[in-house]
Each structure stands twice: as structure tokens, then as C-alpha cells.
PDB file of C-alpha atoms in Angstrom:
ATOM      1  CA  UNK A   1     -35.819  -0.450  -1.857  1.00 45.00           C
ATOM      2  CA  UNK A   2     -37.458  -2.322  -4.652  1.00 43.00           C
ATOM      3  CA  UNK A   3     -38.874  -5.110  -4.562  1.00 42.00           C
ATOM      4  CA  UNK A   4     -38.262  -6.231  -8.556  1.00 41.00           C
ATOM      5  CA  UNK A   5     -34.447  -5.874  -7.243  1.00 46.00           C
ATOM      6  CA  UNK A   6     -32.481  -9.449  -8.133  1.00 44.00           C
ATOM      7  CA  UNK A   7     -30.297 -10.762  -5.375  1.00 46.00           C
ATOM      8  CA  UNK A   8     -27.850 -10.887  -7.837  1.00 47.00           C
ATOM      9  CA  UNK A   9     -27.996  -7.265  -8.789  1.00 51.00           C
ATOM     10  CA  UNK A  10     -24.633  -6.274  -6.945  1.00 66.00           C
ATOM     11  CA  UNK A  11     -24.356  -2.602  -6.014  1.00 91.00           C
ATOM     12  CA  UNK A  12     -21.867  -1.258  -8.222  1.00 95.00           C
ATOM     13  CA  UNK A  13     -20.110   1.694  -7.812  1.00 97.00           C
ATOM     14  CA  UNK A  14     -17.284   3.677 -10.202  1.00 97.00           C
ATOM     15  CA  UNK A  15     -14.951   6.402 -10.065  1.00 98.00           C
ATOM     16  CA  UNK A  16     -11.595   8.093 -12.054  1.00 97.00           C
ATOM     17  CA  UNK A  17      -8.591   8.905 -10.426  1.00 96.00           C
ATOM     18  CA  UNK A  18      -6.576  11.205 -11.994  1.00 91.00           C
ATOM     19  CA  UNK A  19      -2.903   9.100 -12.334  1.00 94.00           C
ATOM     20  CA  UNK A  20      -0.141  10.630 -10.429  1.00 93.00           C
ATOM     21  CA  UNK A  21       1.419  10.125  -7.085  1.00 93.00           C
ATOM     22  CA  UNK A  22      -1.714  11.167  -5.394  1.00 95.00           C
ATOM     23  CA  UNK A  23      -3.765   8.428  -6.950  1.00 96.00           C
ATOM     24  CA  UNK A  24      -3.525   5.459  -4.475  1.00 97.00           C
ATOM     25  CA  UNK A  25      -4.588   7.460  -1.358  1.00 96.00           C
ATOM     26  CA  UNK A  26      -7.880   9.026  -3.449  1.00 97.00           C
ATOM     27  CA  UNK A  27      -8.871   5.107  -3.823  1.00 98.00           C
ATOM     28  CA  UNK A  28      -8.166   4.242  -0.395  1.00 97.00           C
ATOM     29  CA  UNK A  29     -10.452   6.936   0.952  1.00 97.00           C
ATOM     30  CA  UNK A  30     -12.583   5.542  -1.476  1.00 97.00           C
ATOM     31  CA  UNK A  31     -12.708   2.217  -0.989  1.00 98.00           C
ATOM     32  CA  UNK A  32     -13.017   3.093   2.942  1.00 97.00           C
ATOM     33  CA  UNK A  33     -16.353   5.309   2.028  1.00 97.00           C
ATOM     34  CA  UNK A  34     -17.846   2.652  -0.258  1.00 97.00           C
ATOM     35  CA  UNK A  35     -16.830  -0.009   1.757  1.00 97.00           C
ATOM     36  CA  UNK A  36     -16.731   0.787   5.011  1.00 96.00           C
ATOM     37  CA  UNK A  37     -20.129  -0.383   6.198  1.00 94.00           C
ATOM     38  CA  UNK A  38     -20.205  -3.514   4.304  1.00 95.00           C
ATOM     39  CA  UNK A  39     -16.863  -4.986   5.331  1.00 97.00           C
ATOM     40  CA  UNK A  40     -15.114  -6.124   8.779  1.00 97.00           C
ATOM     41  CA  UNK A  41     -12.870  -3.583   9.459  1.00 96.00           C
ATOM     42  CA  UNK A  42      -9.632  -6.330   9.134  1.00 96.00           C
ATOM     43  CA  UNK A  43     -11.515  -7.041   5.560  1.00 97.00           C
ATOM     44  CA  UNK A  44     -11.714  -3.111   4.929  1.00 98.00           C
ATOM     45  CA  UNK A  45      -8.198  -2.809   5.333  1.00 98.00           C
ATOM     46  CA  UNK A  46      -6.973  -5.875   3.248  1.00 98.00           C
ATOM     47  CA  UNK A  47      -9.133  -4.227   0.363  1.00 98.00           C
ATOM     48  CA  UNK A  48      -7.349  -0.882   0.807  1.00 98.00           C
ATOM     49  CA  UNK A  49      -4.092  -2.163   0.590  1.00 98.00           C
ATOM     50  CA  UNK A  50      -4.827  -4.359  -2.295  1.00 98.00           C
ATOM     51  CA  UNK A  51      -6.438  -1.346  -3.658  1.00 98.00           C
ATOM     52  CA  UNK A  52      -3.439   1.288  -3.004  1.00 97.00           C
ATOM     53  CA  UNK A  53      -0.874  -1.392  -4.148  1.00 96.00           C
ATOM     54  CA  UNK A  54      -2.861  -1.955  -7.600  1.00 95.00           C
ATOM     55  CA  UNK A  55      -3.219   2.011  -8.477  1.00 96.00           C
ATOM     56  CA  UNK A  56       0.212   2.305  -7.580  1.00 95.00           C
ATOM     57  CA  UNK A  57       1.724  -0.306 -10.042  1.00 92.00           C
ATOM     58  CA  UNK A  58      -0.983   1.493 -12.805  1.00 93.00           C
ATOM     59  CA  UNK A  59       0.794   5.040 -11.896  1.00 93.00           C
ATOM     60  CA  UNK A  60       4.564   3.828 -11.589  1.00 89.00           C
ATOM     61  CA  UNK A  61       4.495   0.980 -14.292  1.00 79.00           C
ATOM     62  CA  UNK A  62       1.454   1.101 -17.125  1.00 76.00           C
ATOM     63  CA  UNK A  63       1.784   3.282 -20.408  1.00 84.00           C
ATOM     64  CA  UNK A  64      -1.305   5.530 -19.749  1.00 87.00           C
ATOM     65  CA  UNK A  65      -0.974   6.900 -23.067  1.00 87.00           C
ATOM     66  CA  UNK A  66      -2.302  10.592 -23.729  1.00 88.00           C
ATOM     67  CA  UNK A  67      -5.543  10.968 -21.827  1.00 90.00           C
ATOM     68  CA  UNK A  68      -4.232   8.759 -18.759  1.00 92.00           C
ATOM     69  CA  UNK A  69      -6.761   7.637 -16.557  1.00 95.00           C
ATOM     70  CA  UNK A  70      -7.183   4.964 -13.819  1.00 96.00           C
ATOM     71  CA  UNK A  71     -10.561   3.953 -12.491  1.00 97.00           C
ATOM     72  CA  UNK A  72     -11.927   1.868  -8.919  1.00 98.00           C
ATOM     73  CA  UNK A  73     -15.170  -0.214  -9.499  1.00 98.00           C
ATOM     74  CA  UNK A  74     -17.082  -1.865  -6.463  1.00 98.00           C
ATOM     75  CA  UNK A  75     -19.238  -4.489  -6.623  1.00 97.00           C
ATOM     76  CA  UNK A  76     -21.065  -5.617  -3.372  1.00 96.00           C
ATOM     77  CA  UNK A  77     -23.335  -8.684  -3.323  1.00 93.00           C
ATOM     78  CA  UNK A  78     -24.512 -10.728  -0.248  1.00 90.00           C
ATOM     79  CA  UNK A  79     -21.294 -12.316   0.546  1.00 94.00           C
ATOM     80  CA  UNK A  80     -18.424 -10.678  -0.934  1.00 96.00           C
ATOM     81  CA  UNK A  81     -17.290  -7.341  -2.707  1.00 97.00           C
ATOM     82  CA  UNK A  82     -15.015  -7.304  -6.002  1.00 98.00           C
ATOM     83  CA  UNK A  83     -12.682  -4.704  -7.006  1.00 98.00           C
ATOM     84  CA  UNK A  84     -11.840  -3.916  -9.961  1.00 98.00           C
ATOM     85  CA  UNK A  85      -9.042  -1.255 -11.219  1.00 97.00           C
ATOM     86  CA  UNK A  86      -8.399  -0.477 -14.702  1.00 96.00           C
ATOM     87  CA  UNK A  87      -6.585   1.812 -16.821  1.00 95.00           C
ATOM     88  CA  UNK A  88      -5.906   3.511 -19.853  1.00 93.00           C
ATOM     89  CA  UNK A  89      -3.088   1.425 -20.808  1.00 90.00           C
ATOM     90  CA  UNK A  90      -3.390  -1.752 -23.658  1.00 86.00           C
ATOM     91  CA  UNK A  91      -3.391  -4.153 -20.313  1.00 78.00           C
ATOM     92  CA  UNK A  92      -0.821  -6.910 -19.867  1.00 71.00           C
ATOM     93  CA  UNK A  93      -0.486 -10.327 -18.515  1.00 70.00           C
ATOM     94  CA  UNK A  94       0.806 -10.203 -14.860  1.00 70.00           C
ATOM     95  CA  UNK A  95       1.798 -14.336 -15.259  1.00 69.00           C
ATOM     96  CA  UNK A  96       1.148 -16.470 -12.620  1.00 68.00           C
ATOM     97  CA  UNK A  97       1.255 -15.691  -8.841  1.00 65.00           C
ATOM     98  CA  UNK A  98       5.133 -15.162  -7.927  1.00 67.00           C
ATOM     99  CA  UNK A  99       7.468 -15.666  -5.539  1.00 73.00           C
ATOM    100  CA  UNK A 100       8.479 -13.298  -2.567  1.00 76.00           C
ATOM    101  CA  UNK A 101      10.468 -10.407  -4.744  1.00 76.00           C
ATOM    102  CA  UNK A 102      13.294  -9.240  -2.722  1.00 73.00           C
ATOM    103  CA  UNK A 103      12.566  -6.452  -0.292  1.00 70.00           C
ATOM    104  CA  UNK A 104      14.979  -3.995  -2.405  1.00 62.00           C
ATOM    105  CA  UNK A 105      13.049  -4.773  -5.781  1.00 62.00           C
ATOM    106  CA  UNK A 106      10.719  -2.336  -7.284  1.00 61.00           C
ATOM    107  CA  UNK A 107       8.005  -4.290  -8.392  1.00 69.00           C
ATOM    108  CA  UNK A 108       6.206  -8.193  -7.758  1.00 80.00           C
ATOM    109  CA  UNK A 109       5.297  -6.608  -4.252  1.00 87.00           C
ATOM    110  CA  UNK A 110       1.761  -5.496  -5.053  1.00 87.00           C
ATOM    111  CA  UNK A 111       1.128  -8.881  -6.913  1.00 87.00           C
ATOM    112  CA  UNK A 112       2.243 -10.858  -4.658  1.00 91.00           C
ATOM    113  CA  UNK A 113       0.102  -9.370  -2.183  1.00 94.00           C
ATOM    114  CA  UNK A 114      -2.726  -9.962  -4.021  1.00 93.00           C
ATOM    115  CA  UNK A 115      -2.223 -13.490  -4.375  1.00 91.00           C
ATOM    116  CA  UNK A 116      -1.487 -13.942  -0.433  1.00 94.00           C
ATOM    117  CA  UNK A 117      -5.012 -11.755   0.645  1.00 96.00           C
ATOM    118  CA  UNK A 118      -7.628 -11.332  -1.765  1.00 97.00           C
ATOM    119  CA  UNK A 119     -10.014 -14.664  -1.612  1.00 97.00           C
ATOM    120  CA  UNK A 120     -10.005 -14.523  -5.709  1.00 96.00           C
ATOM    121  CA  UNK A 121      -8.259 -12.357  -7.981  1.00 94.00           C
ATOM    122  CA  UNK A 122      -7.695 -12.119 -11.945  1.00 92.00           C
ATOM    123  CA  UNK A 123      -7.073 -10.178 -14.902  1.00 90.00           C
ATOM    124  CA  UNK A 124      -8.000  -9.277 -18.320  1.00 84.00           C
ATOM    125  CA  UNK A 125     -10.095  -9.690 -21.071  1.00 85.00           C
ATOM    126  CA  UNK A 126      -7.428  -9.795 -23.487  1.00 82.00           C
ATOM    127  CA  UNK A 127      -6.026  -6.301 -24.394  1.00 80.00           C
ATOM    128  CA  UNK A 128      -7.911  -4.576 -21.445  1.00 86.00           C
ATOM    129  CA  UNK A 129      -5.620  -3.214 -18.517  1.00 91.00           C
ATOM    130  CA  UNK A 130      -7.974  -4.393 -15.215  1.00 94.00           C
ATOM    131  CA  UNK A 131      -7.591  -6.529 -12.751  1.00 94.00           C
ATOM    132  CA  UNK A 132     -10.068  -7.181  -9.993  1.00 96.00           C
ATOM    133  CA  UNK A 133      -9.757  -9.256  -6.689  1.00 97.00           C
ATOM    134  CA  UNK A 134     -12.776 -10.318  -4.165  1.00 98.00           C
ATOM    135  CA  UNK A 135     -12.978 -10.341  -0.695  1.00 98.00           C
ATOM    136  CA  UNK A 136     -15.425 -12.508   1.406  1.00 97.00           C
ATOM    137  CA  UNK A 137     -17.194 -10.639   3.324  1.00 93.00           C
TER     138      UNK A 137
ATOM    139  CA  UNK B   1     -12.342   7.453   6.196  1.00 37.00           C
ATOM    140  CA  UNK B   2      -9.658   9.838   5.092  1.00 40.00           C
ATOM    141  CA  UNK B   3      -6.284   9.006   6.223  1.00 43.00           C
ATOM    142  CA  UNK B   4      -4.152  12.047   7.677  1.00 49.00           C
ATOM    143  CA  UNK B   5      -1.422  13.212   5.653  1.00 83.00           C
ATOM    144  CA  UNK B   6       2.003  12.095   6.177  1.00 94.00           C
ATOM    145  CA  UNK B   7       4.040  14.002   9.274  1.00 96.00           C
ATOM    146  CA  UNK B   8       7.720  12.896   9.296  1.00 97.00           C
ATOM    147  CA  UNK B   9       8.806  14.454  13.182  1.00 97.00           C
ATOM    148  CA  UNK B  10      12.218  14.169  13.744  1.00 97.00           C
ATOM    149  CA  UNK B  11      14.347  14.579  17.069  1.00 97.00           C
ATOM    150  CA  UNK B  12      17.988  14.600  17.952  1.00 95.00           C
ATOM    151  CA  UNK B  13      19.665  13.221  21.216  1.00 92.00           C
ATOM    152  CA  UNK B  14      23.037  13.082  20.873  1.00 90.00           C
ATOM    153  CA  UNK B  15      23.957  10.863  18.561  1.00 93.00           C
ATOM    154  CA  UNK B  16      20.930   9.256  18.010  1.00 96.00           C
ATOM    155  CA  UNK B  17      18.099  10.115  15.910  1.00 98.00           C
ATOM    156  CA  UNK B  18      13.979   9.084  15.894  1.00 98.00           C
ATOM    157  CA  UNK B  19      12.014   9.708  13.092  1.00 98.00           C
ATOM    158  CA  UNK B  20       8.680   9.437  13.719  1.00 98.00           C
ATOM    159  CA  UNK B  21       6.169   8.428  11.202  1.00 98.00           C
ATOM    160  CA  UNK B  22       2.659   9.362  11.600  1.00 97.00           C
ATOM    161  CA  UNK B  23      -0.339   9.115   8.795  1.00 97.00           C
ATOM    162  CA  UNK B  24       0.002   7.333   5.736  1.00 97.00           C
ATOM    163  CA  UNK B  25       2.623   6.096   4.137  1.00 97.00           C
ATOM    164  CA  UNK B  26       2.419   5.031   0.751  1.00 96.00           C
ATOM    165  CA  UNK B  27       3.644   6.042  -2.837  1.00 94.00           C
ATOM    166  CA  UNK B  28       3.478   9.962  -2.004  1.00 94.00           C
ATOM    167  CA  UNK B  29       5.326   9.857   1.175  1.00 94.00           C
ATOM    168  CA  UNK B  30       8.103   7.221  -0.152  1.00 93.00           C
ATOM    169  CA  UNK B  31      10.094  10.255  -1.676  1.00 91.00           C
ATOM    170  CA  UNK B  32       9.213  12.647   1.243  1.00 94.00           C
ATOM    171  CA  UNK B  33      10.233  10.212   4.033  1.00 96.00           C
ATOM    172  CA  UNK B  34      13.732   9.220   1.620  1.00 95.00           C
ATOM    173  CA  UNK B  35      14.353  13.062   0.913  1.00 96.00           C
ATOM    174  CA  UNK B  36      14.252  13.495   5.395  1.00 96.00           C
ATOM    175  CA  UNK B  37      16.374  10.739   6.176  1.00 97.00           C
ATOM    176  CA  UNK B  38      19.213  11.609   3.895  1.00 96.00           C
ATOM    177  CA  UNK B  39      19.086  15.007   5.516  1.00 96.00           C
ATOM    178  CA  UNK B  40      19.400  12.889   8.892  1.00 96.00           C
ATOM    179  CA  UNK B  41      22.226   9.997   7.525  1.00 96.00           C
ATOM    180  CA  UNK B  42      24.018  13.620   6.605  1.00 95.00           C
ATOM    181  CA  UNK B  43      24.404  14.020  10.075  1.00 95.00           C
ATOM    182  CA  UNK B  44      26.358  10.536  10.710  1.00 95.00           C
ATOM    183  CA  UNK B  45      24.331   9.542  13.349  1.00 97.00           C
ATOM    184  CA  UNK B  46      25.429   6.330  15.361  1.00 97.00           C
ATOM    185  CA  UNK B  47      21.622   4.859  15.828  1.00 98.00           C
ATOM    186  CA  UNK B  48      18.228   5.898  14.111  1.00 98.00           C
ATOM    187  CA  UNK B  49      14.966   4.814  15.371  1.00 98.00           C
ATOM    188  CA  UNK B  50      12.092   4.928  12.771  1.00 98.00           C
ATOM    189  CA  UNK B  51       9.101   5.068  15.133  1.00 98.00           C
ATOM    190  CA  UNK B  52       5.866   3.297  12.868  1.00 98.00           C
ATOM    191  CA  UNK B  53       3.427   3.841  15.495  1.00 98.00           C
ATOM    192  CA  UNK B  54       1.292   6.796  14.578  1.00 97.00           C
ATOM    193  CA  UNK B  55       1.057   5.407  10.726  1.00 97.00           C
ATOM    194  CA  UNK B  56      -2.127   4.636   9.764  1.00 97.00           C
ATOM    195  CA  UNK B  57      -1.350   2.657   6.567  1.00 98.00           C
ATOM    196  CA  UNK B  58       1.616   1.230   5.084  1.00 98.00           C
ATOM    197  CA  UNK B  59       1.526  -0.346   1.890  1.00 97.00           C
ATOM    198  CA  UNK B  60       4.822  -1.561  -0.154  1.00 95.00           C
ATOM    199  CA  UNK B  61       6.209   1.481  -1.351  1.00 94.00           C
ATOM    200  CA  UNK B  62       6.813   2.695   2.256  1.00 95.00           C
ATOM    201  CA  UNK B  63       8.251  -0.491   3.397  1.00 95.00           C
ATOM    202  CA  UNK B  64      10.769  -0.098   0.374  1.00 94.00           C
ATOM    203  CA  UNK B  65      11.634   3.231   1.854  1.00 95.00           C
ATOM    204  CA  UNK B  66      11.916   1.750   4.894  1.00 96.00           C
ATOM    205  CA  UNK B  67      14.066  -1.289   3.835  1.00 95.00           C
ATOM    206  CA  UNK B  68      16.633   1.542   1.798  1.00 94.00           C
ATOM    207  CA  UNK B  69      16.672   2.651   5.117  1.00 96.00           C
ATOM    208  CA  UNK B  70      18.093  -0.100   6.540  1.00 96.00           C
ATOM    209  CA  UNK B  71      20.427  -0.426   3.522  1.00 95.00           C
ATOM    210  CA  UNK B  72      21.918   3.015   4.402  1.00 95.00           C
ATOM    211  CA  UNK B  73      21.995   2.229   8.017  1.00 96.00           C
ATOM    212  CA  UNK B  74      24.174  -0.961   6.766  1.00 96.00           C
ATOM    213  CA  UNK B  75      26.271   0.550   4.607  1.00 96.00           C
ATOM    214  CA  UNK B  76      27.271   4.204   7.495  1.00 95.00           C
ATOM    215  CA  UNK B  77      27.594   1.462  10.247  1.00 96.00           C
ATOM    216  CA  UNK B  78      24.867   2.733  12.085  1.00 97.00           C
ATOM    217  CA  UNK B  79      22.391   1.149  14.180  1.00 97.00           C
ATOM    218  CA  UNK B  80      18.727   1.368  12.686  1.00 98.00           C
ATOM    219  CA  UNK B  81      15.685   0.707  15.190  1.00 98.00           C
ATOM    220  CA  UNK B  82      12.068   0.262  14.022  1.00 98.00           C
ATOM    221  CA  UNK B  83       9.467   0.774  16.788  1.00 98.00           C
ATOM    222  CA  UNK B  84       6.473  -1.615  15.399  1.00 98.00           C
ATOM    223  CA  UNK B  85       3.143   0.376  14.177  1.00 98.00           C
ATOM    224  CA  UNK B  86      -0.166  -0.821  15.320  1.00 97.00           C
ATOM    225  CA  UNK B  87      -1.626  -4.106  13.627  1.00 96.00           C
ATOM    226  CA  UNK B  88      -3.313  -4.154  11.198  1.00 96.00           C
ATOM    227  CA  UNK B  89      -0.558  -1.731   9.235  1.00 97.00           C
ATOM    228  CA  UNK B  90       2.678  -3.780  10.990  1.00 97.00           C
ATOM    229  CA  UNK B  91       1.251  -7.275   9.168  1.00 97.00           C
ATOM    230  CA  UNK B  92       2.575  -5.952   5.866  1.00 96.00           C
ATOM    231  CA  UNK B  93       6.447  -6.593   7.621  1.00 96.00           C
ATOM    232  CA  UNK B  94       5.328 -10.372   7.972  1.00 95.00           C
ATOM    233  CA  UNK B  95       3.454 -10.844   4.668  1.00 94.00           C
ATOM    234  CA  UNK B  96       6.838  -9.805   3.108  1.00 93.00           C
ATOM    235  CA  UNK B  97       8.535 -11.918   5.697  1.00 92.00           C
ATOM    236  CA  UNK B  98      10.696  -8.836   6.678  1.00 93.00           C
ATOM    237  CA  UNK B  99      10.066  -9.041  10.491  1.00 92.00           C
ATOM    238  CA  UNK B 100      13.264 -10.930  10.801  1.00 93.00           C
ATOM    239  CA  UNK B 101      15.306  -8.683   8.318  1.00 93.00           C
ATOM    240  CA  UNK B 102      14.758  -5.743  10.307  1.00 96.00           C
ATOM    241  CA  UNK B 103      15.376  -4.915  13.706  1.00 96.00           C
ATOM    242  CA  UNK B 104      11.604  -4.277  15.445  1.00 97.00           C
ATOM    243  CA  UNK B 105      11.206  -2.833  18.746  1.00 95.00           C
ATOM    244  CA  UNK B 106       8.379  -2.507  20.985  1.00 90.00           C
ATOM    245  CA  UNK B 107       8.773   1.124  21.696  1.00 75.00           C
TER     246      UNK B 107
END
């Protein structure tokens, strides 16, 4: 370990998923081997399920364009982790956090989610698809 | 800590049927778990039981398969039965305030 090593210097970790179907279970194994030593295991799971839910709206819902892609970043400071996912698509605004969606609907859920576990969460810049969350550790 | 694939078991007794759920489920085994249980509403069963307690995750694409589930339980007049997974996959039911929308048993 160095010793010229910031406090601030989060350990960052990244990694593409190739979109399709099989996508959100390749980030929550993932997340789980990045993660799995730094978070409670209630934590761990909450980040997983953020996680799954937020590659799953990218697979089902984002124009991906012709060289698709979707990418998991981790960043793991003294008292919380981010996670990021992005995208290949031109990003959009998910709006503000939302009500319940109805149980049949097929979208909102993932959002929602997000807004009811993750300790922070955002989006953006401007026409950039990512949107990251943080969990206390 | 690699989740175990999906493995959709299902048994017959009489006319009832349990469908037991074990692994993940998630956006891959939404389709898989929909594509089994219209092969089991095709037999006109009078209850199903769903049992959730070998899944290891559950995020909201397998609780819509589970809640078109109870829409086609609804709509045969049949009886649908969820035994409750473990915590902390079962919370998801709560978060989405569906615990009282579907019928949970113990086992």
C-alpha cells in the first residue's frame, strides 16, 4: 500500500457488459465480487438489486445504437461505495422520483427503487446515459 | 458470489399445482418462469402455489411475472398461493407494497 495514497483516492473499478437478457445477472455477480468485502451483506444486496434493476431498464428501454454497450463502475471510499451504470445510448432525464407504478406496469419499478434504497442517487451530465447511486457503508 | 441459475420444479397433486422457484429470478428467468406456468394454467388447475423459497434474488421483473401470475389466477378462477422466500429477497413484495395484493404463505 502506498503511502503517497490520498484518502480521497476511491478504489475504482470498471467493466462492459455485453447488453442482452443476460446482462443484469453478469453485474450482480459483479457487484457481489467487488463489493462483497466492503459492504454489510443487507448493504451488498440493496446494491445488487439497484444494480440488476438499472442494467435491466438500459437492456429493455435505452437505444443502444450500433455498438451497444452497458458498463458497472465502483467507487469505494471510507464510508460509502457509488455505482455508476452507463450506456451507449444519448442518456435521458428520468424526472423526479415517482410514485409507486402499478404492479402490472412495465417500467417506474427500477426508479422507484432507487429512490426508496440508495442513500443518494442521480443522473447525467447532460447528453450522457449514467446514472449512479451511493450506499453508506 | 455467483447466483445459481434459475430451476422452475413443478409438481402435480390433483388439482393443485406448486411451482417451485429456486435461484435467481430476474430479467432472464421472467420469460422462462411465464413460458412454465402457461404450460401449467393449460392444465386448469383449481389452486397453484408458487413456492419463493429457494430464490436467491428477486428483482422487479420477476415480481411482474409473478403479479401476471396472479392476474391469470384471477381471471381462470383459480386459487394462487405464494410461499414467502427468505428475507432479504421477500422485502422487494413490501417495497412495492404488494404483500397485501398477493396471497403469502408461510410454507
Amino acid at each position: 500500500m502506498s503511502s503517497s495514497r490520498s484518502e480521497d483516492d476511491a478504489a475504482r473499478r470498471e467493466r462492459r457488459l455485453a447488453p442482452g437478457p443476460e446482462a443484469p445477472s453478469e453485474a450482480r455477480r459483479t457487484i457481489g465480487a467487488w463489493l462483497g468485502a466492503v459492504l454489510a451483506e443487507e448493504r451488498l444486496y440493496e446494491a445488487q438489486l439497484l444494480t440488476s434493476e438499472l442494467v435491466t431498464n438500459a437492456v429493455r428501454h435505452a437505444e443502444l445504437g450500433e455498438e451497444p454497450w452497458i458498463e458497472i463502475v465502483t467507487s469505494v471510499s471510507g464510508d460509502a461505495v457509488v455505482v455508476e451504470v452507463l450506456d451507449s445510448s444519448p442518456g435521458y432525464d428520468p424526472g423526479p422520483p415517482r410514485d409507486l407504478p402499478a404492479p402490472a406496469g412495465t417500467g417506474g419499478h427500477g426508479l422507484y427503487l432507487l429512490n426508496r434504497l440508495a442513500d443518494e442517487w442521480g443522473f447525467g451530465p447532460e447528453g450522457k446515459s449514467r446514472i449512479w447511486f451511493r450506499i453508506d457503508r | 458470489m455467483p447466483g445459481p441459475d434459475l430451476r422452475i420444479g413443478i409438481e402435480e397433486h390433483d388439482d393443485e399445482i406448486h411451482v417451485a422457484v429456486v435461484g435467481d429470478l430476474d430479467l432472464l428467468g421472467e420469460e422462462r418462469l411465464e413460458a412454465e406456468l402457461d404450460r401449467v394454467w393449460a392444465r386448469r388447475p383449481a389452486t397453484v402455489v408458487i413456492d419463493l423459497r429457494g430464490l436467491m434474488f428477486l428483482d422487479a421483473r420477476g415480481v411482474a411475472a409473478i403479479w401476471h401470475a396472479s392476474e391469470r389466477a384471477a381471471a381462470n378462477g383459480a386459487a394462487l398461493r405464494i410461499v414467502k422466500a427468505a428475507e432479504p429477497v421477500q422485502r422487494i413484495f413490501r417495497l412495492l407494497d404488494l404483500e397485501g395484493q398477493l396471497e403469502f404463505v408461510s410454507e
